Amino acid sequence: MFRFFLTRLLTFVPTFVGVTLISFAFIRVLPGDPIIVMAGERGMSEARYQELREQFGFDQPVLVQFWDYLTGILHGDLGMSYVTKKPVWDEFFALFPATVELSLCAIVLAICLGLPAGVIAAVNRGKFFDRALMSTALVGYSMPIFWWALLLIIVFSGTLGWTPVSGRIDLLYYFPDATGFMLIDSLMSGQKGAFASAISHLILPSIVLATIPLAVIARQTRSAMLEVLGEDYIRTARAKGLSPMRVSGLHALRNALIPVVTVIGLSVGVLLAGAILTETIFSWPGIGKWMVDSIYRRDYPVVQGGLLLIAGMVMIVNLIVDLLYGVINPKIRKR
């Protein structure tokens, strides 16, 4: 097991270097000078422009800039934001709870709907429910996130007025940011209606963010269930006279969950990627919106550091999933 863990851990090194290089190059291939963007319409003198270029190191060759960036990372320094003058670490961890809260709600929604949908489709293979559920899953997987989000906003916020369009809570409520998680903080505040307001702001972003993972989980669950339902021990369970509910829910689903758990773990990357677009559309103050705003402002340290931290989280989650899969299925460790 230790060798398996060490092998997986060693893959971090080339991946980390690759992500570092990509995050460094990504923001620099975009058009626009960050100093000119910072100056805005007011502009600045040539002397001040040169002074800032030297201050931020833009007067150095690109390779020197990359080396400085790499050595900074190895010392745990992701740099300071050009705009807010705050360390990237501080900004990231201040906004991180908002993204985690949204992602958790989305993955819980995807699991609660995707697992039963996959089981129902497998049990009713080839029937109406199977075709309807899998067609819906395919549409959900293929649908552009921004189009789906705008459609929900038009219907449920603009037309029906049931849900708010943006933000995490109504401006009517104010309380200290104790944990960063709005659902917990609103409950702790004791203000009547604050928790309901936080819930109402989570509904549409969670649905949008959960759409693709839900479709993937439903399809994976159906596929795994169909494979398990063809096993001999399932036929034996049926021959013993066990009810279809007991056979499917207890014996088949438990063994079909192994690949599904892997898919759920890998969905973390999908959630983080989808959060960038979802948070921008719903003005959700999380990591995704922070990254997009920083790209517009050409805030190099924030974009580089944000991409690196997100990639690091995805790698850690994938490592945990690999290790859990290796624990569940010993054959994986021997490959």
mmCIF file of C-alpha atoms in Angstrom:
data_model
loop_
_atom_site.group_PDB
_atom_site.id
_atom_site.type_symbol
_atom_site.label_atom_id
_atom_site.label_comp_id
_atom_site.label_asym_id
_atom_site.label_seq_id
_atom_site.Cartn_x
_atom_site.Cartn_y
_atom_site.Cartn_z
ATOM 1 C CA MET A 1 0.000 0.000 0.000
ATOM 2 C CA PHE A 2 2.897 2.336 0.823
ATOM 3 C CA ARG A 3 4.412 1.723 -2.634
ATOM 4 C CA PHE A 4 1.044 2.434 -4.229
ATOM 5 C CA PHE A 5 0.767 5.682 -2.245
ATOM 6 C CA LEU A 6 4.361 6.665 -3.124
ATOM 7 C CA THR A 7 3.776 6.012 -6.842
ATOM 8 C CA ARG A 8 0.672 8.180 -6.855
ATOM 9 C CA LEU A 9 2.473 10.866 -4.836
ATOM 10 C CA LEU A 10 5.388 11.007 -7.286
ATOM 11 C CA THR A 11 2.993 11.869 -10.112
ATOM 12 C CA PHE A 12 2.420 15.141 -8.231
ATOM 13 C CA VAL A 13 5.861 16.450 -9.189
ATOM 14 C CA PRO A 14 5.502 16.632 -13.018
ATOM 15 C CA THR A 15 1.850 17.651 -12.662
ATOM 16 C CA PHE A 16 2.778 20.448 -10.274
ATOM 17 C CA VAL A 17 5.534 21.740 -12.558
ATOM 18 C CA GLY A 18 3.188 21.564 -15.569
ATOM 19 C CA VAL A 19 0.408 23.443 -13.778
ATOM 20 C CA THR A 20 2.886 26.046 -12.560
ATOM 21 C CA LEU A 21 4.155 26.615 -16.097
ATOM 22 C CA ILE A 22 0.654 26.748 -17.589
ATOM 23 C CA SER A 23 -0.666 29.135 -14.924
ATOM 24 C CA PHE A 24 2.360 31.397 -15.462
ATOM 25 C CA ALA A 25 2.054 31.374 -19.262
ATOM 26 C CA PHE A 26 -1.757 31.560 -19.392
ATOM 27 C CA ILE A 27 -2.139 35.096 -18.078
ATOM 28 C CA ARG A 28 0.824 36.391 -20.088
ATOM 29 C CA VAL A 29 -0.523 35.311 -23.466
ATOM 30 C CA LEU A 30 -3.619 37.442 -22.892
ATOM 31 C CA PRO A 31 -3.459 40.874 -24.519
ATOM 32 C CA GLY A 32 -3.145 43.896 -22.229
ATOM 33 C CA ASP A 33 -0.477 45.397 -19.989
ATOM 34 C CA PRO A 34 -1.341 44.955 -16.276
ATOM 35 C CA ILE A 35 0.163 48.336 -15.379
ATOM 36 C CA ILE A 36 -1.902 50.139 -18.017
ATOM 37 C CA VAL A 37 -5.019 48.267 -16.801
ATOM 38 C CA MET A 38 -4.265 49.347 -13.206
ATOM 39 C CA ALA A 39 -3.884 52.979 -14.254
ATOM 40 C CA GLY A 40 -7.320 52.925 -15.890
ATOM 41 C CA GLU A 41 -8.625 56.017 -17.656
ATOM 42 C CA ARG A 42 -6.473 58.332 -15.531
ATOM 43 C CA GLY A 43 -3.273 57.033 -17.076
ATOM 44 C CA MET A 44 0.192 57.660 -15.623
ATOM 45 C CA SER A 45 3.468 59.320 -16.465
ATOM 46 C CA GLU A 46 6.226 57.409 -18.262
ATOM 47 C CA ALA A 47 8.444 57.672 -15.188
ATOM 48 C CA ARG A 48 5.773 56.152 -12.973
ATOM 49 C CA TYR A 49 5.131 53.420 -15.544
ATOM 50 C CA GLN A 50 8.821 52.440 -15.594
ATOM 51 C CA GLU A 51 8.949 52.547 -11.799
ATOM 52 C CA LEU A 52 6.034 50.074 -11.543
ATOM 53 C CA ARG A 53 7.582 47.808 -14.198
ATOM 54 C CA GLU A 54 10.725 47.548 -12.084
ATOM 55 C CA GLN A 55 8.700 47.119 -8.888
ATOM 56 C CA PHE A 56 6.706 44.165 -10.285
ATOM 57 C CA GLY A 57 9.701 42.706 -12.126
ATOM 58 C CA PHE A 58 8.288 43.127 -15.635
ATOM 59 C CA ASP A 59 11.569 44.632 -16.812
ATOM 60 C CA GLN A 60 13.229 41.229 -16.272
ATOM 61 C CA PRO A 61 13.325 38.469 -18.939
ATOM 62 C CA VAL A 62 10.399 36.057 -18.826
ATOM 63 C CA LEU A 63 12.614 33.163 -17.686
ATOM 64 C CA VAL A 64 13.839 35.226 -14.748
ATOM 65 C CA GLN A 65 10.246 36.129 -13.859
ATOM 66 C CA PHE A 66 9.287 32.438 -13.966
ATOM 67 C CA TRP A 67 12.238 31.461 -11.786
ATOM 68 C CA ASP A 68 11.309 34.125 -9.219
ATOM 69 C CA TYR A 69 7.716 32.877 -9.293
ATOM 70 C CA LEU A 70 8.815 29.245 -8.865
ATOM 71 C CA THR A 71 11.201 29.983 -5.979
ATOM 72 C CA GLY A 72 8.469 32.040 -4.322
ATOM 73 C CA ILE A 73 6.081 29.067 -4.503
ATOM 74 C CA LEU A 74 8.696 26.722 -3.047
ATOM 75 C CA HIS A 75 8.970 29.138 -0.103
ATOM 76 C CA GLY A 76 5.182 29.240 0.281
ATOM 77 C CA ASP A 77 4.839 32.735 -1.164
ATOM 78 C CA LEU A 78 2.235 33.180 -3.907
ATOM 79 C CA GLY A 79 2.792 36.923 -4.105
ATOM 80 C CA MET A 80 0.643 40.001 -3.468
ATOM 81 C CA SER A 81 -2.357 41.134 -5.460
ATOM 82 C CA TYR A 82 -1.539 44.117 -7.662
ATOM 83 C CA VAL A 83 -4.991 45.581 -7.000
ATOM 84 C CA THR A 84 -5.752 44.965 -3.307
ATOM 85 C CA LYS A 85 -2.108 44.762 -2.120
ATOM 86 C CA LYS A 86 -3.055 41.729 -0.013
ATOM 87 C CA PRO A 87 -1.318 38.320 -0.038
ATOM 88 C CA VAL A 88 -2.916 35.854 -2.469
ATOM 89 C CA TRP A 89 -3.142 33.291 0.339
ATOM 90 C CA ASP A 90 -5.265 35.633 2.484
ATOM 91 C CA GLU A 91 -7.659 36.466 -0.342
ATOM 92 C CA PHE A 92 -7.991 32.823 -1.349
ATOM 93 C CA PHE A 93 -8.864 31.547 2.114
ATOM 94 C CA ALA A 94 -11.270 34.448 2.726
ATOM 95 C CA LEU A 95 -13.296 33.486 -0.368
ATOM 96 C CA PHE A 96 -12.775 29.729 -0.253
ATOM 97 C CA PRO A 97 -15.695 28.947 2.156
ATOM 98 C CA ALA A 98 -18.198 30.489 -0.287
ATOM 99 C CA THR A 99 -17.047 28.166 -3.084
ATOM 100 C CA VAL A 100 -16.935 25.147 -0.767
ATOM 101 C CA GLU A 101 -20.468 25.844 0.466
ATOM 102 C CA LEU A 102 -21.807 26.119 -3.076
ATOM 103 C CA SER A 103 -19.895 23.033 -4.266
ATOM 104 C CA LEU A 104 -21.059 20.929 -1.307
ATOM 105 C CA CYS A 105 -24.702 21.843 -1.920
ATOM 106 C CA ALA A 106 -24.256 21.021 -5.614
ATOM 107 C CA ILE A 107 -22.611 17.614 -5.051
ATOM 108 C CA VAL A 108 -25.182 16.640 -2.398
ATOM 109 C CA LEU A 109 -27.960 17.557 -4.850
ATOM 110 C CA ALA A 110 -26.236 15.598 -7.637
ATOM 111 C CA ILE A 111 -25.836 12.486 -5.443
ATOM 112 C CA CYS A 112 -29.382 12.617 -4.027
ATOM 113 C CA LEU A 113 -30.911 12.798 -7.510
ATOM 114 C CA GLY A 114 -28.300 10.995 -9.615
ATOM 115 C CA LEU A 115 -28.084 7.750 -7.617
ATOM 116 C CA PRO A 116 -31.861 7.015 -7.557
ATOM 117 C CA ALA A 117 -32.156 8.028 -11.221
ATOM 118 C CA GLY A 118 -29.398 5.588 -12.216
ATOM 119 C CA VAL A 119 -30.906 2.750 -10.158
ATOM 120 C CA ILE A 120 -34.421 3.317 -11.548
ATOM 121 C CA ALA A 121 -33.050 3.441 -15.104
ATOM 122 C CA ALA A 122 -31.094 0.188 -14.621
ATOM 123 C CA VAL A 123 -34.004 -1.684 -13.035
ATOM 124 C CA ASN A 124 -36.296 -0.524 -15.860
ATOM 125 C CA ARG A 125 -33.768 -1.114 -18.647
ATOM 126 C CA GLY A 126 -35.185 -0.441 -22.104
ATOM 127 C CA LYS A 127 -38.481 0.872 -20.708
ATOM 128 C CA PHE A 128 -39.915 4.380 -20.729
ATOM 129 C CA PHE A 129 -38.300 5.472 -17.437
ATOM 130 C CA ASP A 130 -34.888 4.295 -18.603
ATOM 131 C CA ARG A 131 -35.073 6.171 -21.894
ATOM 132 C CA ALA A 132 -36.562 9.302 -20.314
ATOM 133 C CA LEU A 133 -33.995 9.490 -17.500
ATOM 134 C CA MET A 134 -30.984 8.779 -19.703
ATOM 135 C CA SER A 135 -32.182 11.254 -22.349
ATOM 136 C CA THR A 136 -32.572 13.885 -19.638
ATOM 137 C CA ALA A 137 -29.098 13.073 -18.309
ATOM 138 C CA LEU A 138 -27.622 13.410 -21.797
ATOM 139 C CA VAL A 139 -29.331 16.781 -22.266
ATOM 140 C CA GLY A 140 -28.066 17.926 -18.835
ATOM 141 C CA TYR A 141 -24.525 16.871 -19.672
ATOM 142 C CA SER A 142 -24.543 18.555 -23.086
ATOM 143 C CA MET A 143 -26.296 21.782 -22.100
ATOM 144 C CA PRO A 144 -24.125 24.936 -21.914
ATOM 145 C CA ILE A 145 -23.905 26.101 -18.290
ATOM 146 C CA PHE A 146 -24.352 29.802 -19.060
ATOM 147 C CA TRP A 147 -27.492 29.147 -21.177
ATOM 148 C CA TRP A 148 -29.018 26.918 -18.480
ATOM 149 C CA ALA A 149 -28.242 29.496 -15.771
ATOM 150 C CA LEU A 150 -29.775 32.366 -17.726
ATOM 151 C CA LEU A 151 -32.881 30.273 -18.468
ATOM 152 C CA LEU A 152 -33.404 29.523 -14.760
ATOM 153 C CA ILE A 153 -32.876 33.179 -13.843
ATOM 154 C CA ILE A 154 -35.442 34.323 -16.410
ATOM 155 C CA VAL A 155 -38.059 31.783 -15.293
ATOM 156 C CA PHE A 156 -37.647 31.572 -11.504
ATOM 157 C CA SER A 157 -36.250 35.018 -10.701
ATOM 158 C CA GLY A 158 -37.479 37.292 -13.478
ATOM 159 C CA THR A 159 -40.911 35.787 -14.225
ATOM 160 C CA LEU A 160 -42.002 33.976 -11.056
ATOM 161 C CA GLY A 161 -39.944 35.978 -8.552
ATOM 162 C CA TRP A 162 -39.307 32.898 -6.391
ATOM 163 C CA THR A 163 -35.522 33.146 -6.004
ATOM 164 C CA PRO A 164 -32.977 35.983 -5.853
ATOM 165 C CA VAL A 165 -30.703 36.567 -8.835
ATOM 166 C CA SER A 166 -27.341 37.162 -7.167
ATOM 167 C CA GLY A 167 -25.333 37.294 -3.925
ATOM 168 C CA ARG A 168 -25.352 35.033 -0.851
ATOM 169 C CA ILE A 169 -27.947 36.779 1.327
ATOM 170 C CA ASP A 170 -30.291 39.779 1.254
ATOM 171 C CA LEU A 171 -28.717 43.132 2.180
ATOM 172 C CA LEU A 172 -31.346 43.397 4.925
ATOM 173 C CA TYR A 173 -29.310 41.028 7.087
ATOM 174 C CA TYR A 174 -25.912 41.777 8.569
ATOM 175 C CA PHE A 175 -23.833 39.710 10.989
ATOM 176 C CA PRO A 176 -20.133 38.945 11.608
ATOM 177 C CA ASP A 177 -18.403 36.572 9.210
ATOM 178 C CA ALA A 178 -17.610 33.918 11.829
ATOM 179 C CA THR A 179 -17.005 30.803 9.688
ATOM 180 C CA GLY A 180 -17.346 32.067 6.117
ATOM 181 C CA PHE A 181 -20.184 29.595 5.541
ATOM 182 C CA MET A 182 -23.355 31.629 5.097
ATOM 183 C CA LEU A 183 -25.723 28.843 6.172
ATOM 184 C CA ILE A 184 -23.888 28.422 9.489
ATOM 185 C CA ASP A 185 -23.337 32.131 10.098
ATOM 186 C CA SER A 186 -26.983 32.970 9.369
ATOM 187 C CA LEU A 187 -28.118 30.314 11.851
ATOM 188 C CA MET A 188 -25.663 31.565 14.481
ATOM 189 C CA SER A 189 -26.825 35.152 14.016
ATOM 190 C CA GLY A 190 -30.286 34.351 15.365
ATOM 191 C CA GLN A 191 -31.881 36.820 12.961
ATOM 192 C CA LYS A 192 -35.312 35.717 11.810
ATOM 193 C CA GLY A 193 -35.390 34.996 8.091
ATOM 194 C CA ALA A 194 -31.606 35.094 7.601
ATOM 195 C CA PHE A 195 -31.245 31.331 7.146
ATOM 196 C CA ALA A 196 -34.166 31.188 4.698
ATOM 197 C CA SER A 197 -32.606 34.031 2.732
ATOM 198 C CA ALA A 198 -29.277 32.172 2.548
ATOM 199 C CA ILE A 199 -31.071 29.022 1.350
ATOM 200 C CA SER A 200 -33.003 30.922 -1.329
ATOM 201 C CA HIS A 201 -29.754 32.402 -2.681
ATOM 202 C CA LEU A 202 -28.192 28.920 -2.912
ATOM 203 C CA ILE A 203 -30.977 27.233 -4.892
ATOM 204 C CA LEU A 204 -30.328 28.380 -8.461
ATOM 205 C CA PRO A 205 -26.477 28.320 -8.352
ATOM 206 C CA SER A 206 -26.572 24.841 -6.785
ATOM 207 C CA ILE A 207 -28.938 23.507 -9.455
ATOM 208 C CA VAL A 208 -26.783 24.928 -12.246
ATOM 209 C CA LEU A 209 -23.534 23.635 -10.747
ATOM 210 C CA ALA A 210 -25.012 20.194 -10.000
ATOM 211 C CA THR A 211 -26.356 19.600 -13.506
ATOM 212 C CA ILE A 212 -23.276 18.011 -15.110
ATOM 213 C CA PRO A 213 -22.191 15.904 -12.064
ATOM 214 C CA LEU A 214 -25.807 14.729 -11.683
ATOM 215 C CA ALA A 215 -25.894 13.532 -15.279
ATOM 216 C CA VAL A 216 -22.520 11.779 -14.917
ATOM 217 C CA ILE A 217 -23.496 10.069 -11.638
ATOM 218 C CA ALA A 218 -26.847 8.918 -13.070
ATOM 219 C CA ARG A 219 -25.229 7.398 -16.171
ATOM 220 C CA GLN A 220 -22.383 5.791 -14.184
ATOM 221 C CA THR A 221 -24.823 4.348 -11.619
ATOM 222 C CA ARG A 222 -26.970 2.858 -14.393
ATOM 223 C CA SER A 223 -23.946 1.313 -16.088
ATOM 224 C CA ALA A 224 -22.564 -0.132 -12.837
ATOM 225 C CA MET A 225 -25.979 -1.440 -11.769
ATOM 226 C CA LEU A 226 -26.529 -3.201 -15.101
ATOM 227 C CA GLU A 227 -23.183 -4.928 -14.746
ATOM 228 C CA VAL A 228 -23.891 -6.047 -11.184
ATOM 229 C CA LEU A 229 -27.472 -7.137 -11.921
ATOM 230 C CA GLY A 230 -26.067 -9.700 -14.385
ATOM 231 C CA GLU A 231 -23.898 -11.393 -11.729
ATOM 232 C CA ASP A 232 -24.622 -14.921 -10.481
ATOM 233 C CA TYR A 233 -25.151 -13.899 -6.855
ATOM 234 C CA ILE A 234 -27.928 -11.521 -7.926
ATOM 235 C CA ARG A 235 -29.676 -14.351 -9.774
ATOM 236 C CA THR A 236 -29.246 -16.483 -6.656
ATOM 237 C CA ALA A 237 -30.792 -13.757 -4.509
ATOM 238 C CA ARG A 238 -33.752 -13.582 -6.871
ATOM 239 C CA ALA A 239 -34.099 -17.377 -6.857
ATOM 240 C CA LYS A 240 -34.306 -17.276 -3.055
ATOM 241 C CA GLY A 241 -37.425 -15.154 -3.423
ATOM 242 C CA LEU A 242 -36.015 -11.840 -2.195
ATOM 243 C CA SER A 243 -38.030 -8.810 -3.219
ATOM 244 C CA PRO A 244 -36.806 -6.778 -6.224
ATOM 245 C CA MET A 245 -36.367 -3.761 -3.903
ATOM 246 C CA ARG A 246 -34.106 -5.753 -1.573
ATOM 247 C CA VAL A 247 -32.087 -7.247 -4.424
ATOM 248 C CA SER A 248 -31.534 -3.906 -6.158
ATOM 249 C CA GLY A 249 -31.201 -1.671 -3.119
ATOM 250 C CA LEU A 250 -29.174 -3.888 -0.801
ATOM 251 C CA HIS A 251 -27.191 -6.427 -2.823
ATOM 252 C CA ALA A 252 -26.707 -4.748 -6.220
ATOM 253 C CA LEU A 253 -26.363 -1.071 -5.274
ATOM 254 C CA ARG A 254 -23.746 -1.698 -2.589
ATOM 255 C CA ASN A 255 -21.388 -3.368 -5.076
ATOM 256 C CA ALA A 256 -22.204 -0.914 -7.852
ATOM 257 C CA LEU A 257 -21.184 2.024 -5.661
ATOM 258 C CA ILE A 258 -17.413 1.448 -6.053
ATOM 259 C CA PRO A 259 -17.058 3.044 -9.528
ATOM 260 C CA VAL A 260 -19.735 5.595 -8.626
ATOM 261 C CA VAL A 261 -17.698 6.768 -5.615
ATOM 262 C CA THR A 262 -14.735 7.243 -7.933
ATOM 263 C CA VAL A 263 -16.834 9.350 -10.290
ATOM 264 C CA ILE A 264 -18.119 11.444 -7.379
ATOM 265 C CA GLY A 265 -14.544 12.119 -6.278
ATOM 266 C CA LEU A 266 -13.472 13.087 -9.771
ATOM 267 C CA SER A 267 -16.506 15.392 -10.022
ATOM 268 C CA VAL A 268 -14.718 17.792 -7.675
ATOM 269 C CA GLY A 269 -12.667 19.019 -10.629
ATOM 270 C CA VAL A 270 -15.824 19.497 -12.676
ATOM 271 C CA LEU A 271 -17.428 21.415 -9.814
ATOM 272 C CA LEU A 272 -14.467 23.765 -9.437
ATOM 273 C CA ALA A 273 -14.320 24.384 -13.176
ATOM 274 C CA GLY A 274 -18.083 24.941 -13.312
ATOM 275 C CA ALA A 275 -17.948 27.197 -10.257
ATOM 276 C CA ILE A 276 -15.907 29.759 -12.195
ATOM 277 C CA LEU A 277 -18.758 30.317 -14.643
ATOM 278 C CA THR A 278 -21.607 29.782 -12.182
ATOM 279 C CA GLU A 279 -20.228 32.236 -9.623
ATOM 280 C CA THR A 280 -19.716 34.860 -12.308
ATOM 281 C CA ILE A 281 -23.294 34.567 -13.578
ATOM 282 C CA PHE A 282 -24.837 34.677 -10.085
ATOM 283 C CA SER A 283 -22.331 37.208 -8.664
ATOM 284 C CA TRP A 284 -21.402 34.614 -6.050
ATOM 285 C CA PRO A 285 -18.429 35.970 -4.074
ATOM 286 C CA GLY A 286 -16.247 32.864 -4.277
ATOM 287 C CA ILE A 287 -13.021 31.690 -5.877
ATOM 288 C CA GLY A 288 -14.497 31.488 -9.381
ATOM 289 C CA LYS A 289 -15.682 35.109 -9.499
ATOM 290 C CA TRP A 290 -12.420 36.205 -7.873
ATOM 291 C CA MET A 291 -10.452 34.490 -10.649
ATOM 292 C CA VAL A 292 -12.534 35.948 -13.473
ATOM 293 C CA ASP A 293 -12.311 39.477 -12.015
ATOM 294 C CA SER A 294 -8.552 39.060 -11.649
ATOM 295 C CA ILE A 295 -8.202 37.981 -15.284
ATOM 296 C CA TYR A 296 -10.011 41.143 -16.385
ATOM 297 C CA ARG A 297 -7.675 43.226 -14.191
ATOM 298 C CA ARG A 298 -4.570 41.306 -15.350
ATOM 299 C CA ASP A 299 -3.747 40.640 -11.706
ATOM 300 C CA TYR A 300 -0.965 38.144 -12.446
ATOM 301 C CA PRO A 301 -0.228 36.876 -8.899
ATOM 302 C CA VAL A 302 -3.911 36.210 -8.176
ATOM 303 C CA VAL A 303 -4.524 34.317 -11.427
ATOM 304 C CA GLN A 304 -1.315 32.292 -11.103
ATOM 305 C CA GLY A 305 -1.845 31.521 -7.426
ATOM 306 C CA GLY A 306 -5.566 30.795 -7.823
ATOM 307 C CA LEU A 307 -5.013 28.347 -10.680
ATOM 308 C CA LEU A 308 -2.242 26.628 -8.761
ATOM 309 C CA LEU A 309 -4.308 26.268 -5.580
ATOM 310 C CA ILE A 310 -7.352 24.960 -7.453
ATOM 311 C CA ALA A 311 -5.195 22.474 -9.357
ATOM 312 C CA GLY A 312 -3.583 21.428 -6.072
ATOM 313 C CA MET A 313 -6.983 20.750 -4.506
ATOM 314 C CA VAL A 314 -8.080 18.677 -7.499
ATOM 315 C CA MET A 315 -4.838 16.653 -7.340
ATOM 316 C CA ILE A 316 -5.269 16.008 -3.608
ATOM 317 C CA VAL A 317 -8.872 14.876 -4.065
ATOM 318 C CA ASN A 318 -7.830 12.587 -6.936
ATOM 319 C CA LEU A 319 -5.060 11.151 -4.758
ATOM 320 C CA ILE A 320 -7.545 10.439 -1.949
ATOM 321 C CA VAL A 321 -9.928 8.798 -4.439
ATOM 322 C CA ASP A 322 -7.088 6.666 -5.841
ATOM 323 C CA LEU A 323 -6.070 5.583 -2.350
ATOM 324 C CA LEU A 324 -9.644 4.766 -1.342
ATOM 325 C CA TYR A 325 -10.115 2.816 -4.556
ATOM 326 C CA GLY A 326 -6.895 0.952 -3.826
ATOM 327 C CA VAL A 327 -8.144 0.102 -0.333
ATOM 328 C CA ILE A 328 -11.534 -1.075 -1.631
ATOM 329 C CA ASN A 329 -10.129 -3.041 -4.571
ATOM 330 C CA PRO A 330 -6.657 -4.600 -3.850
ATOM 331 C CA LYS A 331 -6.254 -5.536 -7.546
ATOM 332 C CA ILE A 332 -5.730 -1.837 -8.343
ATOM 333 C CA ARG A 333 -2.619 -1.725 -6.132
ATOM 334 C CA LYS A 334 -0.940 -4.466 -8.183
ATOM 335 C CA ARG A 335 -1.247 -2.652 -11.524
#
